[in-house]
XYZ file of C-alpha atoms in Angstrom:
154
model
C -5.682 17.849 16.395
C -5.345 16.148 12.718
C -4.121 12.916 12.416
C -3.213 9.876 10.086
C -2.873 6.484 11.300
C -1.176 3.724 9.251
C -1.249 0.280 10.109
C 1.534 -2.406 9.354
C -0.041 -5.682 10.679
C 2.917 -7.703 9.826
C 4.515 -6.174 12.357
C 1.425 -5.291 14.754
C 2.815 -1.559 14.310
C 0.871 1.432 14.057
C 2.058 4.709 12.963
C 0.391 8.086 13.808
C 1.339 11.475 12.826
C -0.488 13.808 15.051
C -0.548 17.890 14.079
C -2.073 21.163 14.757
C -4.339 21.871 17.777
C -4.584 19.241 20.794
C -7.277 19.284 23.119
C -9.413 17.214 25.716
C -11.937 15.911 22.924
C -9.563 15.652 20.092
C -7.209 13.016 22.369
C -10.982 11.044 23.336
C -11.533 11.149 19.678
C -8.396 9.583 18.713
C -8.085 6.692 21.564
C -11.828 5.660 20.483
C -10.651 5.966 16.988
C -7.429 3.827 17.562
C -9.601 1.370 19.699
C -11.794 0.722 16.532
C -9.089 0.272 14.318
C -6.982 -1.849 16.261
C -9.421 -3.886 17.833
C -8.101 -7.248 16.059
C -4.573 -6.671 17.357
C -3.740 -8.578 20.778
C -0.241 -7.231 20.233
C -0.200 -3.741 19.545
C 2.913 -1.481 18.903
C 2.172 2.420 18.083
C 4.899 5.139 16.780
C 3.069 8.353 17.650
C 4.210 11.482 16.035
C 3.638 14.068 18.368
C 5.990 16.778 16.478
C 3.668 18.710 14.410
C 1.434 19.625 16.986
C 1.432 23.573 17.563
C -1.020 23.780 20.077
C -1.692 21.493 23.434
C -3.288 24.511 25.510
C -6.920 22.686 25.223
C -5.536 19.964 27.414
C -6.996 19.699 30.924
C -5.635 17.724 33.811
C -9.034 16.564 34.048
C -9.314 15.607 30.406
C -5.979 13.831 30.691
C -7.230 11.721 33.799
C -10.562 10.931 31.756
C -8.382 9.963 28.582
C -5.911 7.754 30.932
C -9.038 6.097 32.381
C -10.821 5.448 29.075
C -7.303 3.869 27.847
C -6.918 1.376 30.619
C -10.805 0.108 29.831
C -10.591 0.282 26.124
C -7.080 -1.968 26.288
C -7.253 -4.360 28.914
C -5.581 -7.612 28.664
C -3.854 -6.626 25.389
C 0.275 -5.810 25.060
C 0.106 -2.429 24.249
C 3.293 0.069 24.024
C 3.396 3.122 22.621
C 6.357 5.295 21.726
C 5.828 9.178 21.205
C 7.750 11.349 19.501
C 7.967 14.693 20.905
C 10.177 18.134 20.090
C 10.035 19.963 23.583
C 10.355 19.285 27.012
C 6.609 21.051 27.503
C 5.170 17.618 25.426
C 7.718 15.695 26.939
C 6.596 16.166 30.162
C 2.479 15.885 29.144
C 3.615 12.417 27.762
C 5.066 11.607 30.991
C 2.128 12.575 33.321
C -0.227 10.898 30.900
C 1.947 7.796 31.097
C 1.894 7.897 34.909
C -1.987 7.874 34.729
C -2.517 5.363 32.003
C 0.204 2.902 32.557
C -0.624 -0.692 33.708
C 1.419 -3.896 33.270
C 0.235 -4.421 29.783
C -0.207 -0.716 28.946
C 2.870 1.155 28.652
C 3.617 4.787 26.976
C 6.516 6.753 26.836
C 8.057 10.033 25.276
C 11.075 10.349 22.770
C 13.177 13.286 21.663
C 15.792 11.071 19.590
C 15.827 9.275 16.308
C 13.808 6.242 15.473
C 16.042 3.383 16.485
C 15.397 4.399 20.357
C 11.870 4.155 19.879
C 11.644 1.393 17.609
C 13.861 -0.736 19.943
C 11.927 0.346 22.968
C 9.234 -1.130 21.243
C 11.168 -4.225 20.698
C 11.841 -4.436 16.872
C 14.974 -5.937 15.613
C 17.234 -3.923 13.355
C 15.849 -5.817 10.557
C 12.096 -4.807 11.298
C 13.488 -1.073 12.181
C 14.472 -0.666 8.280
C 10.960 -2.148 7.239
C 9.039 0.381 9.475
C 11.525 3.264 8.566
C 10.769 2.811 4.820
C 7.027 1.936 5.674
C 6.720 5.294 7.743
C 8.718 7.225 4.733
C 6.074 6.057 2.311
C 3.314 7.269 4.719
C 4.497 10.770 6.034
C 2.951 13.661 4.292
C 5.706 16.131 3.187
C 4.397 19.690 5.265
C 6.104 22.669 5.904
C 6.208 22.215 9.738
C 7.365 18.175 9.517
C 10.553 16.870 8.350
C 10.462 13.727 6.785
C 11.831 10.772 8.971
C 15.133 9.910 7.067
C 15.789 5.960 6.713
C 19.228 4.809 7.562
C 20.063 1.473 6.090
Protein backbone atom coordinates (compact mmCIF):
# COMPACT_ATOMS: atom_id res chain seq x y z
CA UNK A 1 0.00 0.00 0.00
CA UNK A 2 1.21 3.43 -0.86
CA UNK A 3 -0.10 6.21 1.32
CA UNK A 4 0.32 9.89 1.90
CA UNK A 5 -0.51 11.41 5.25
CA UNK A 6 -1.09 15.09 5.92
CA UNK A 7 -1.54 16.52 9.41
CA UNK A 8 -3.61 19.59 10.26
CA UNK A 9 -2.61 20.11 13.93
CA UNK A 10 -4.89 23.09 14.56
CA UNK A 11 -7.94 20.82 14.14
CA UNK A 12 -6.33 17.55 15.36
CA UNK A 13 -7.02 16.28 11.86
CA UNK A 14 -5.09 13.73 9.82
CA UNK A 15 -5.82 13.00 6.16
CA UNK A 16 -4.47 9.72 4.81
CA UNK A 17 -4.79 8.71 1.16
CA UNK A 18 -4.18 5.00 0.56
CA UNK A 19 -3.63 3.52 -2.90
CA UNK A 20 -2.40 0.31 -4.49
CA UNK A 21 -2.28 -3.03 -2.69
CA UNK A 22 -3.01 -3.57 1.00
CA UNK A 23 -1.77 -6.62 2.89
CA UNK A 24 -1.04 -7.52 6.51
CA UNK A 25 2.48 -6.09 6.48
CA UNK A 26 1.60 -2.75 4.90
CA UNK A 27 -1.32 -2.33 7.33
CA UNK A 28 1.09 -2.76 10.26
CA UNK A 29 3.55 -0.30 8.73
CA UNK A 30 0.71 2.21 8.35
CA UNK A 31 -0.30 1.80 12.01
CA UNK A 32 3.25 2.10 13.34
CA UNK A 33 4.09 5.17 11.26
CA UNK A 34 0.73 6.77 12.10
CA UNK A 35 1.47 6.30 15.79
CA UNK A 36 4.92 7.87 15.42
CA UNK A 37 3.58 10.88 13.52
CA UNK A 38 0.65 11.54 15.85
CA UNK A 39 2.29 10.86 19.22
CA UNK A 40 1.72 14.41 20.44
CA UNK A 41 -2.03 14.34 19.73
CA UNK A 42 -4.36 13.60 22.65
CA UNK A 43 -7.35 13.86 20.31
CA UNK A 44 -6.98 12.40 16.82
CA UNK A 45 -9.46 12.63 13.97
CA UNK A 46 -8.45 10.78 10.82
CA UNK A 47 -10.06 10.67 7.43
CA UNK A 48 -8.61 7.60 5.72
CA UNK A 49 -9.43 7.56 2.01
CA UNK A 50 -9.09 3.97 0.75
CA UNK A 51 -10.98 4.48 -2.49
CA UNK A 52 -7.69 4.17 -4.42
CA UNK A 53 -6.96 0.68 -3.10
CA UNK A 54 -6.99 -1.79 -5.94
CA UNK A 55 -6.20 -5.04 -4.15
CA UNK A 56 -6.77 -6.17 -0.56
CA UNK A 57 -6.37 -9.91 -1.13
CA UNK A 58 -3.21 -9.97 1.02
CA UNK A 59 -5.20 -9.15 4.17
CA UNK A 60 -5.83 -12.14 6.41
CA UNK A 61 -8.03 -12.62 9.46
CA UNK A 62 -4.89 -13.20 11.53
CA UNK A 63 -3.39 -9.96 10.17
CA UNK A 64 -6.54 -7.96 10.97
CA UNK A 65 -6.62 -9.33 14.53
CA UNK A 66 -2.92 -8.55 15.01
CA UNK A 67 -3.36 -5.03 13.61
CA UNK A 68 -6.43 -4.35 15.79
CA UNK A 69 -4.61 -5.49 18.94
CA UNK A 70 -1.59 -3.40 18.00
CA UNK A 71 -3.72 -0.32 17.38
CA UNK A 72 -5.39 -0.67 20.78
CA UNK A 73 -1.94 -0.89 22.45
CA UNK A 74 -0.55 2.10 20.51
CA UNK A 75 -3.42 4.50 21.28
CA UNK A 76 -4.50 3.79 24.89
CA UNK A 77 -6.30 6.65 26.59
CA UNK A 78 -6.24 8.85 23.49
CA UNK A 79 -9.47 10.00 21.87
CA UNK A 80 -9.15 8.49 18.39
CA UNK A 81 -11.72 8.41 15.60
CA UNK A 82 -11.13 7.28 12.04
CA UNK A 83 -13.64 7.74 9.24
CA UNK A 84 -12.71 5.39 6.40
CA UNK A 85 -13.83 6.32 2.88
CA UNK A 86 -14.61 3.17 0.86
CA UNK A 87 -15.90 2.60 -2.65
CA UNK A 88 -17.33 -0.91 -2.49
CA UNK A 89 -19.44 -3.12 -0.27
CA UNK A 90 -16.50 -5.53 0.04
CA UNK A 91 -14.19 -2.84 1.40
CA UNK A 92 -16.96 -1.56 3.67
CA UNK A 93 -17.38 -5.05 5.15
CA UNK A 94 -13.62 -5.30 5.75
CA UNK A 95 -13.61 -1.98 7.61
CA UNK A 96 -16.62 -3.05 9.67
CA UNK A 97 -14.86 -6.27 10.66
CA UNK A 98 -11.70 -4.38 11.59
CA UNK A 99 -13.76 -1.84 13.53
CA UNK A 100 -15.43 -4.60 15.56
CA UNK A 101 -11.98 -5.96 16.45
CA UNK A 102 -10.27 -2.63 17.22
CA UNK A 103 -12.95 -0.36 18.67
CA UNK A 104 -12.98 0.66 22.32
CA UNK A 105 -14.59 3.58 24.14
CA UNK A 106 -11.74 5.86 23.02
CA UNK A 107 -10.98 4.22 19.67
CA UNK A 108 -13.70 4.30 17.02
CA UNK A 109 -13.54 3.42 13.34
CA UNK A 110 -16.41 3.69 10.86
CA UNK A 111 -16.69 3.23 7.07
CA UNK A 112 -18.38 5.77 4.79
CA UNK A 113 -19.38 5.62 1.12
CA UNK A 114 -20.74 9.16 1.01
CA UNK A 115 -19.41 12.61 0.30
CA UNK A 116 -17.18 14.29 2.86
CA UNK A 117 -19.78 16.04 5.00
CA UNK A 118 -21.10 12.88 6.66
CA UNK A 119 -17.72 11.47 7.76
CA UNK A 120 -16.43 14.89 8.83
CA UNK A 121 -19.59 15.49 10.88
CA UNK A 122 -19.15 12.04 12.48
CA UNK A 123 -15.58 13.05 13.34
CA UNK A 124 -17.13 16.00 15.23
CA UNK A 125 -16.43 18.95 12.94
CA UNK A 126 -18.86 21.83 12.53
CA UNK A 127 -19.68 23.34 9.13
CA UNK A 128 -16.95 26.01 9.32
CA UNK A 129 -14.26 23.46 10.20
CA UNK A 130 -15.51 21.07 7.50
CA UNK A 131 -14.93 23.82 4.90
CA UNK A 132 -11.39 24.37 6.21
CA UNK A 133 -10.70 20.64 6.11
CA UNK A 134 -12.07 20.26 2.57
CA UNK A 135 -9.78 23.04 1.39
CA UNK A 136 -6.87 21.40 3.21
CA UNK A 137 -7.63 18.06 1.54
CA UNK A 138 -8.00 19.60 -1.91
CA UNK A 139 -4.54 21.18 -1.54
CA UNK A 140 -3.00 17.87 -0.49
CA UNK A 141 -4.71 15.40 -2.83
CA UNK A 142 -2.48 14.31 -5.70
CA UNK A 143 -4.16 14.03 -9.07
CA UNK A 144 -4.08 10.41 -10.19
CA UNK A 145 -6.10 8.69 -12.90
CA UNK A 146 -7.85 6.38 -10.42
CA UNK A 147 -8.58 9.01 -7.78
CA UNK A 148 -11.04 11.80 -8.30
CA UNK A 149 -10.19 14.94 -6.31
CA UNK A 150 -12.68 15.77 -3.59
CA UNK A 151 -14.91 18.65 -4.62
CA UNK A 152 -15.05 21.51 -2.16
CA UNK A 153 -18.58 22.70 -1.55
CA UNK A 154 -18.79 26.03 0.23
